[in-house]
PDB file of C-alpha atoms and ligand atoms in Angstrom:
ATOM      1  CA  MET A 601      11.663  -7.723  12.655  1.00 61.00           C
ATOM      2  CA  THR A 602       9.090  -6.533  15.273  1.00 75.00           C
ATOM      3  CA  THR A 603       5.880  -4.736  14.688  1.00 78.00           C
ATOM      4  CA  ALA A 604       5.476  -1.482  16.444  1.00 91.00           C
ATOM      5  CA  ASP A 605       2.543  -1.135  18.761  1.00 94.00           C
ATOM      6  CA  ALA A 606       0.981   1.372  16.586  1.00 95.00           C
ATOM      7  CA  VAL A 607       0.646  -0.719  13.735  1.00 97.00           C
ATOM      8  CA  MET A 608       0.032  -3.998  15.436  1.00 96.00           C
ATOM      9  CA  ASP A 609      -2.957  -1.792  17.073  1.00 97.00           C
ATOM     10  CA  LEU A 610      -4.471  -1.086  13.932  1.00 97.00           C
ATOM     11  CA  ILE A 611      -3.761  -4.658  12.442  1.00 98.00           C
ATOM     12  CA  GLU A 612      -5.534  -6.002  15.311  1.00 97.00           C
ATOM     13  CA  GLN A 613      -8.384  -2.888  14.832  1.00 97.00           C
ATOM     14  CA  PHE A 614      -8.719  -4.577  10.624  1.00 98.00           C
ATOM     15  CA  GLU A 615      -8.629  -8.302  12.014  1.00 98.00           C
ATOM     16  CA  ALA A 616     -11.402  -7.638  14.772  1.00 97.00           C
ATOM     17  CA  GLU A 617     -13.543  -5.638  12.213  1.00 97.00           C
ATOM     18  CA  ALA A 618     -13.513  -8.432   9.625  1.00 97.00           C
ATOM     19  CA  ASP A 619     -14.414 -10.861  12.079  1.00 97.00           C
ATOM     20  CA  ARG A 620     -17.331  -8.648  13.262  1.00 96.00           C
ATOM     21  CA  ASP A 621     -21.169  -8.907  11.309  1.00 90.00           C
ATOM     22  CA  ARG A 622     -21.925  -5.361  10.768  1.00 95.00           C
ATOM     23  CA  SER A 623     -24.675  -4.570   8.143  1.00 95.00           C
ATOM     24  CA  PRO A 624     -23.651  -3.005   4.940  1.00 94.00           C
ATOM     25  CA  GLU A 625     -25.250   0.514   6.370  1.00 94.00           C
ATOM     26  CA  ALA A 626     -22.752   0.440   9.116  1.00 96.00           C
ATOM     27  CA  THR A 627     -19.490  -0.287   7.039  1.00 97.00           C
ATOM     28  CA  PRO A 628     -17.661   2.281   4.887  1.00 98.00           C
ATOM     29  CA  ASP A 629     -18.149   1.339   1.112  1.00 98.00           C
ATOM     30  CA  VAL A 630     -14.617   3.401  -0.307  1.00 98.00           C
ATOM     31  CA  GLY A 631     -11.413   2.560   1.409  1.00 98.00           C
ATOM     32  CA  ILE A 632      -8.188   5.243   1.033  1.00 98.00           C
ATOM     33  CA  VAL A 633      -5.203   4.100   1.355  1.00 98.00           C
ATOM     34  CA  MET A 634      -1.852   6.181   1.066  1.00 98.00           C
ATOM     35  CA  GLY A 635       1.817   5.331   1.488  1.00 98.00           C
ATOM     36  CA  SER A 636       2.393   8.605   3.523  1.00 98.00           C
ATOM     37  CA  ASP A 637       0.548  11.217   4.810  1.00 98.00           C
ATOM     38  CA  SER A 638       2.578  13.791   2.977  1.00 98.00           C
ATOM     39  CA  ASP A 639       0.633  12.192   0.225  1.00 98.00           C
ATOM     40  CA  LEU A 640      -2.360  13.436   1.765  1.00 98.00           C
ATOM     41  CA  ASP A 641      -3.130  16.846  -0.108  1.00 98.00           C
ATOM     42  CA  VAL A 642      -2.738  14.838  -3.044  1.00 98.00           C
ATOM     43  CA  MET A 643      -5.165  11.820  -2.178  1.00 98.00           C
ATOM     44  CA  ALA A 644      -7.577  14.017  -0.161  1.00 98.00           C
ATOM     45  CA  GLY A 645      -7.547  17.499  -1.925  1.00 98.00           C
ATOM     46  CA  THR A 646      -7.128  20.938  -1.223  1.00 97.00           C
ATOM     47  CA  GLU A 647      -9.408  23.737  -1.814  1.00 95.00           C
ATOM     48  CA  GLU A 648      -6.571  24.866  -5.163  1.00 97.00           C
ATOM     49  CA  SER A 649      -7.041  21.289  -6.114  1.00 97.00           C
ATOM     50  CA  PRO A 650      -9.971  19.149  -5.264  1.00 98.00           C
ATOM     51  CA  GLY A 651      -8.792  15.474  -4.913  1.00 98.00           C
ATOM     52  CA  ALA A 652     -10.890  12.146  -3.122  1.00 98.00           C
ATOM     53  CA  TYR A 653     -12.106  13.863  -0.171  1.00 98.00           C
ATOM     54  CA  ASP A 654     -13.765  16.557  -2.384  1.00 98.00           C
ATOM     55  CA  ALA A 655     -15.391  13.950  -5.056  1.00 98.00           C
ATOM     56  CA  LEU A 656     -16.804  11.711  -2.397  1.00 98.00           C
ATOM     57  CA  THR A 657     -18.226  14.405  -0.022  1.00 98.00           C
ATOM     58  CA  GLU A 658     -19.993  16.088  -3.168  1.00 97.00           C
ATOM     59  CA  LEU A 659     -21.091  12.556  -4.339  1.00 98.00           C
ATOM     60  CA  GLY A 660     -22.901  12.656  -0.323  1.00 98.00           C
ATOM     61  CA  PHE A 661     -20.189  10.206   1.014  1.00 98.00           C
ATOM     62  CA  GLU A 662     -19.101  10.635   4.749  1.00 98.00           C
ATOM     63  CA  GLU A 663     -15.952   9.819   6.581  1.00 98.00           C
ATOM     64  CA  LEU A 664     -16.404   7.213   8.970  1.00 98.00           C
ATOM     65  CA  THR A 665     -13.741   7.646  11.403  1.00 98.00           C
ATOM     66  CA  ASP A 666     -15.325   5.379  14.428  1.00 97.00           C
ATOM     67  CA  TYR A 667     -16.576   1.830  13.399  1.00 96.00           C
ATOM     68  CA  ASP A 668     -18.631   1.779  16.305  1.00 96.00           C
ATOM     69  CA  ASP A 669     -20.213   5.410  15.544  1.00 97.00           C
ATOM     70  CA  PRO A 670     -20.798   5.719  12.045  1.00 96.00           C
ATOM     71  CA  PRO A 671     -22.231   9.036  10.541  1.00 97.00           C
ATOM     72  CA  GLU A 672     -25.567   8.587   9.142  1.00 96.00           C
ATOM     73  CA  SER A 673     -25.206   9.049   5.121  1.00 96.00           C
ATOM     74  CA  ARG A 674     -25.662   5.384   3.563  1.00 96.00           C
ATOM     75  CA  PHE A 675     -22.387   5.628   2.101  1.00 98.00           C
ATOM     76  CA  THR A 676     -18.873   6.492   3.162  1.00 98.00           C
ATOM     77  CA  PHE A 677     -15.309   5.783   3.092  1.00 98.00           C
ATOM     78  CA  GLU A 678     -12.534   5.055   5.829  1.00 98.00           C
ATOM     79  CA  THR A 679      -8.474   7.037   5.459  1.00 98.00           C
ATOM     80  CA  PHE A 680      -5.534   5.206   6.502  1.00 98.00           C
ATOM     81  CA  VAL A 681      -1.951   5.788   6.053  1.00 98.00           C
ATOM     82  CA  VAL A 682      -0.024   2.340   4.639  1.00 98.00           C
ATOM     83  CA  SER A 683       3.294   2.184   3.730  1.00 97.00           C
ATOM     84  CA  ALA A 684       4.581  -0.599   1.663  1.00 97.00           C
ATOM     85  CA  HIS A 685       7.564  -0.573   2.268  1.00 97.00           C
ATOM     86  CA  ARG A 686       7.624   0.740   6.364  1.00 96.00           C
ATOM     87  CA  THR A 687       4.456  -1.222   7.296  1.00 97.00           C
ATOM     88  CA  PRO A 688       4.354  -4.239   5.050  1.00 97.00           C
ATOM     89  CA  GLU A 689       2.251  -6.104   7.779  1.00 97.00           C
ATOM     90  CA  LEU A 690      -0.047  -3.441   8.065  1.00 98.00           C
ATOM     91  CA  MET A 691      -0.261  -3.749   4.021  1.00 98.00           C
ATOM     92  CA  TYR A 692      -1.235  -7.181   4.308  1.00 98.00           C
ATOM     93  CA  ALA A 693      -3.805  -7.098   7.015  1.00 98.00           C
ATOM     94  CA  TYR A 694      -5.640  -3.760   5.567  1.00 98.00           C
ATOM     95  CA  ALA A 695      -6.148  -5.366   2.099  1.00 98.00           C
ATOM     96  CA  GLU A 696      -6.643  -8.699   3.091  1.00 98.00           C
ATOM     97  CA  THR A 697      -9.460  -7.654   5.437  1.00 98.00           C
ATOM     98  CA  ALA A 698     -10.823  -5.388   3.419  1.00 98.00           C
ATOM     99  CA  GLU A 699     -13.468  -7.185   1.601  1.00 97.00           C
ATOM    100  CA  ALA A 700     -14.592  -9.169   5.167  1.00 97.00           C
ATOM    101  CA  ARG A 701     -14.617  -5.737   7.061  1.00 97.00           C
ATOM    102  CA  GLY A 702     -17.455  -4.603   3.981  1.00 97.00           C
ATOM    103  CA  LEU A 703     -15.351  -2.562   1.373  1.00 98.00           C
ATOM    104  CA  ASP A 704     -16.168  -2.594  -1.836  1.00 98.00           C
ATOM    105  CA  VAL A 705     -13.625  -0.616  -3.305  1.00 98.00           C
ATOM    106  CA  ILE A 706     -10.428   0.857  -2.582  1.00 98.00           C
ATOM    107  CA  ILE A 707      -8.135   3.964  -3.797  1.00 98.00           C
ATOM    108  CA  ALA A 708      -4.522   3.331  -3.199  1.00 98.00           C
ATOM    109  CA  GLY A 709      -2.280   6.014  -3.858  1.00 98.00           C
ATOM    110  CA  ALA A 710       1.593   6.528  -3.261  1.00 98.00           C
ATOM    111  CA  GLY A 711       4.702   8.918  -4.222  1.00 98.00           C
ATOM    112  CA  GLY A 712       8.574   8.421  -5.250  1.00 98.00           C
ATOM    113  CA  LYS A 713       9.415   5.694  -7.922  1.00 97.00           C
ATOM    114  CA  SER A 714       8.830   2.505  -6.169  1.00 96.00           C
ATOM    115  CA  ALA A 715       5.402   3.166  -5.403  1.00 97.00           C
ATOM    116  CA  ASP A 716       4.421  -0.147  -4.805  1.00 97.00           C
ATOM    117  CA  LEU A 717       1.183   0.594  -2.530  1.00 98.00           C
ATOM    118  CA  PRO A 718      -1.351   0.472  -5.060  1.00 98.00           C
ATOM    119  CA  ASN A 719      -0.289  -2.847  -6.983  1.00 97.00           C
ATOM    120  CA  MET A 720       0.629  -4.646  -3.731  1.00 98.00           C
ATOM    121  CA  THR A 721      -3.292  -3.526  -2.537  1.00 98.00           C
ATOM    122  CA  ALA A 722      -4.457  -4.492  -5.895  1.00 98.00           C
ATOM    123  CA  SER A 723      -2.949  -8.039  -5.546  1.00 97.00           C
ATOM    124  CA  LEU A 724      -3.398  -8.906  -2.161  1.00 98.00           C
ATOM    125  CA  ALA A 725      -7.379  -7.519  -1.467  1.00 98.00           C
ATOM    126  CA  TYR A 726      -7.940  -9.376  -5.273  1.00 98.00           C
ATOM    127  CA  PRO A 727     -10.847  -9.772  -6.369  1.00 97.00           C
ATOM    128  CA  LEU A 728     -11.943  -6.320  -4.874  1.00 98.00           C
ATOM    129  CA  PRO A 729     -11.311  -3.497  -6.989  1.00 98.00           C
ATOM    130  CA  VAL A 730      -8.399  -1.425  -6.719  1.00 98.00           C
ATOM    131  CA  VAL A 731      -8.083   2.050  -8.364  1.00 98.00           C
ATOM    132  CA  GLY A 732      -4.624   3.346  -8.035  1.00 98.00           C
ATOM    133  CA  VAL A 733      -3.082   6.983  -7.729  1.00 98.00           C
ATOM    134  CA  PRO A 734       0.453   7.709  -8.912  1.00 98.00           C
ATOM    135  CA  VAL A 735       1.201  10.444  -6.152  1.00 98.00           C
ATOM    136  CA  GLN A 736       3.808  11.933  -8.337  1.00 98.00           C
ATOM    137  CA  GLU A 737       4.478  11.677 -12.058  1.00 98.00           C
ATOM    138  CA  LYS A 738       7.692   9.604 -11.458  1.00 98.00           C
ATOM    139  CA  SER A 739       5.107   7.038  -9.666  1.00 98.00           C
ATOM    140  CA  VAL A 740       3.464   6.227 -12.987  1.00 98.00           C
ATOM    141  CA  SER A 741       4.874   3.463 -13.903  1.00 97.00           C
ATOM    142  CA  SER A 742       5.218   1.638 -11.019  1.00 96.00           C
ATOM    143  CA  VAL A 743       1.289   1.539 -10.049  1.00 97.00           C
ATOM    144  CA  ILE A 744       0.103   1.013 -13.609  1.00 95.00           C
ATOM    145  CA  GLY A 745       3.074  -1.181 -14.416  1.00 92.00           C
ATOM    146  CA  MET A 746       1.088  -4.765 -13.573  1.00 94.00           C
ATOM    147  CA  PRO A 747       1.722  -7.992 -14.985  1.00 95.00           C
ATOM    148  CA  THR A 748      -0.988 -10.068 -17.018  1.00 96.00           C
ATOM    149  CA  GLY A 749      -3.610 -11.513 -14.774  1.00 95.00           C
ATOM    150  CA  ALA A 750      -2.894  -9.432 -11.989  1.00 96.00           C
ATOM    151  CA  PRO A 751      -5.217  -6.058 -12.311  1.00 96.00           C
ATOM    152  CA  ILE A 752      -5.224  -2.650 -11.243  1.00 97.00           C
ATOM    153  CA  VAL A 753      -7.610   0.523 -12.583  1.00 96.00           C
ATOM    154  CA  ALA A 754      -5.298   3.302 -12.451  1.00 97.00           C
ATOM    155  CA  VAL A 755      -5.892   7.712 -13.042  1.00 98.00           C
ATOM    156  CA  ASP A 756      -3.065   9.350 -14.307  1.00 98.00           C
ATOM    157  CA  ALA A 757      -0.664  11.027 -11.213  1.00 98.00           C
ATOM    158  CA  GLY A 758      -2.604  13.323  -8.940  1.00 98.00           C
ATOM    159  CA  LYS A 759      -5.785  12.679 -10.314  1.00 98.00           C
ATOM    160  CA  SER A 760      -6.821  11.353  -6.974  1.00 98.00           C
ATOM    161  CA  PHE A 761     -11.027  12.825  -7.576  1.00 98.00           C
ATOM    162  CA  ASN A 762     -11.333  11.207 -10.978  1.00 98.00           C
ATOM    163  CA  ALA A 763     -10.171   7.934  -8.736  1.00 98.00           C
ATOM    164  CA  ALA A 764     -13.296   8.255  -6.590  1.00 98.00           C
ATOM    165  CA  LEU A 765     -15.131   8.575  -9.267  1.00 98.00           C
ATOM    166  CA  SER A 766     -14.495   5.504 -10.898  1.00 98.00           C
ATOM    167  CA  ALA A 767     -14.795   4.037  -7.454  1.00 98.00           C
ATOM    168  CA  VAL A 768     -18.545   5.365  -7.042  1.00 98.00           C
ATOM    169  CA  GLN A 769     -19.053   4.347 -10.970  1.00 98.00           C
ATOM    170  CA  VAL A 770     -17.926   0.430  -9.625  1.00 98.00           C
ATOM    171  CA  LEU A 771     -20.338   1.058  -6.422  1.00 98.00           C
ATOM    172  CA  ALA A 772     -23.485   2.503  -8.558  1.00 98.00           C
ATOM    173  CA  ARG A 773     -23.313  -0.949 -10.390  1.00 97.00           C
ATOM    174  CA  GLU A 774     -25.370  -1.970  -6.993  1.00 97.00           C
ATOM    175  CA  HIS A 775     -26.983   1.618  -6.193  1.00 97.00           C
ATOM    176  CA  ASP A 776     -29.106   3.223  -8.373  1.00 98.00           C
ATOM    177  CA  ASP A 777     -28.895   6.349  -6.099  1.00 97.00           C
ATOM    178  CA  LEU A 778     -24.986   6.487  -6.560  1.00 98.00           C
ATOM    179  CA  ARG A 779     -25.580   6.004 -10.395  1.00 98.00           C
ATOM    180  CA  ASP A 780     -28.381   9.405 -10.422  1.00 98.00           C
ATOM    181  CA  ARG A 781     -25.343  11.286  -8.563  1.00 98.00           C
ATOM    182  CA  LEU A 782     -23.311  10.352 -10.762  1.00 98.00           C
ATOM    183  CA  VAL A 783     -25.265  11.350 -13.840  1.00 97.00           C
ATOM    184  CA  GLU A 784     -26.355  14.416 -11.600  1.00 97.00           C
ATOM    185  CA  TYR A 785     -22.567  15.495 -11.320  1.00 96.00           C
ATOM    186  CA  HIS A 786     -21.865  15.236 -14.610  1.00 95.00           C
ATOM    187  CA  ASP A 787     -24.897  17.213 -15.632  1.00 93.00           C
ATOM    188  CA  ALA A 788     -24.023  20.144 -13.960  1.00 94.00           C
ATOM    189  CA  LEU A 789     -20.614  19.785 -15.794  1.00 92.00           C
ATOM    190  CA  GLN A 790     -22.045  20.142 -18.672  1.00 94.00           C
ATOM    191  CA  GLU A 791     -24.262  23.043 -17.332  1.00 94.00           C
ATOM    192  CA  ASP A 792     -21.038  24.975 -16.334  1.00 93.00           C
ATOM    193  CA  VAL A 793     -19.166  24.608 -19.733  1.00 95.00           C
ATOM    194  CA  GLY A 794     -22.760  25.496 -21.458  1.00 95.00           C
ATOM    195  CA  ASP A 795     -22.506  28.800 -19.166  1.00 96.00           C
ATOM    196  CA  VAL A 796     -19.122  29.629 -19.556  1.00 97.00           C
ATOM    197  CA  SER A 797     -19.343  29.332 -23.453  1.00 97.00           C
ATOM    198  CA  ARG A 798     -22.491  31.725 -23.571  1.00 97.00           C
ATOM    199  CA  ARG A 799     -20.989  33.969 -21.813  1.00 97.00           C
ATOM    200  CA  LEU A 800     -17.822  34.117 -23.618  1.00 97.00           C
ATOM    201  CA  HIS A 801     -19.433  34.551 -26.748  1.00 98.00           C
ATOM    202  CA  GLU A 802     -21.767  37.541 -25.747  1.00 98.00           C
ATOM    203  CA  SER A 803     -19.179  39.718 -23.528  1.00 97.00           C
ATOM    204  CA  GLY A 804     -16.775  39.170 -26.331  1.00 97.00           C
ATOM    205  CA  THR A 805     -13.332  38.039 -25.840  1.00 97.00           C
ATOM    206  CA  PRO A 806     -11.720  41.114 -24.330  1.00 97.00           C
ATOM    207  CA  THR A 807     -14.319  41.915 -21.672  1.00 97.00           C
ATOM    208  CA  PHE A 808     -14.406  37.953 -20.994  1.00 97.00           C
ATOM    209  CA  GLN A 809     -10.479  38.225 -20.342  1.00 96.00           C
ATOM    210  CA  GLY A 810     -11.183  41.292 -18.333  1.00 95.00           C
ATOM    211  CA  ARG A 811      -8.641  43.965 -20.573  1.00 93.00           C
ATOM    212  CA  GLU A 812     -11.143  46.011 -20.584  1.00 77.00           C
TER     213      GLU A 812
HETATM  214  C1  LIG B1343       6.847   8.813  -0.168  1.00 74.68           C
HETATM  215  O1  LIG B1343       6.766   7.607   0.692  1.00 74.68           O
HETATM  216  C2  LIG B1343       5.465   8.779  -1.302  1.00 74.68           C
HETATM  217  O2  LIG B1343       4.698   9.589  -1.029  1.00 74.68           O
HETATM  218  C3  LIG B1343       5.409   7.776  -0.781  1.00 74.68           C
HETATM  219  O3  LIG B1343       3.605   7.476  -0.799  1.00 74.68           O
HETATM  220  C4  LIG B1343       5.805   7.171   0.742  1.00 74.68           C
HETATM  221  C5  LIG B1343       5.713   5.461   1.383  1.00 74.68           C
HETATM  222  O4  LIG B1343       6.281   4.685   0.417  1.00 74.68           O
HETATM  223  P1  LIG B1343       7.172   3.403   1.183  1.00 74.68           P
HETATM  224  O5  LIG B1343       6.961   3.710   2.606  1.00 74.68           O
HETATM  225  O6  LIG B1343       5.641   2.408   0.551  1.00 74.68           O
HETATM  226  O7  LIG B1343       8.527   3.255   0.404  1.00 74.68           O
HETATM  227  O8  LIG B1343       7.884   9.124  -0.560  1.00 74.68           O
END
């Protein structure tokens, strides 16, 4: 089997980046990979249903799209499509170079019944932590079903937003800034529940529901 030029280019880019000695400030901290661009709405999120992109940007991360020209934010992420079955060499190259390219944690999502990208990426990138996202309900067992000794952290189907929070929790062990941002995020969630609870109680159910 030959490897298509576009895939070879990406593999060479990953290998070249792994050989470079960029500072941690210039390399992406989180890698997002998915089996198909049809997974993007679940993995990145949409206006109606926020995902990993939304969680990361809310916490101050910026997307790195050019290794030679990283964004200003100290914390960044990169996004790629890597198919476990259609581009196995790309999956190997992505996962095996991840640590040397400066990534600290990977979020990997795939759909279908054979959602192998997250668990294979976890095995190949080990000891880098991988958070798996089953893109569909039917993908859950293939993402979480790892044998003893081969770890993966995983979220429920479609919960890429939580996968990003978990990824930032990993990074926050090393970066107090991120710890503070996670605490602020959680405080804001509590505030929202408190506000809605008071409004419901004080306006009464029919007004709150808009029945009158
Ligand atoms: C789609 O094909 C799924 O969403 C999956 O992520 C994608 C890639 O699957 P493989 O190419 O890894 O089989 O059905």
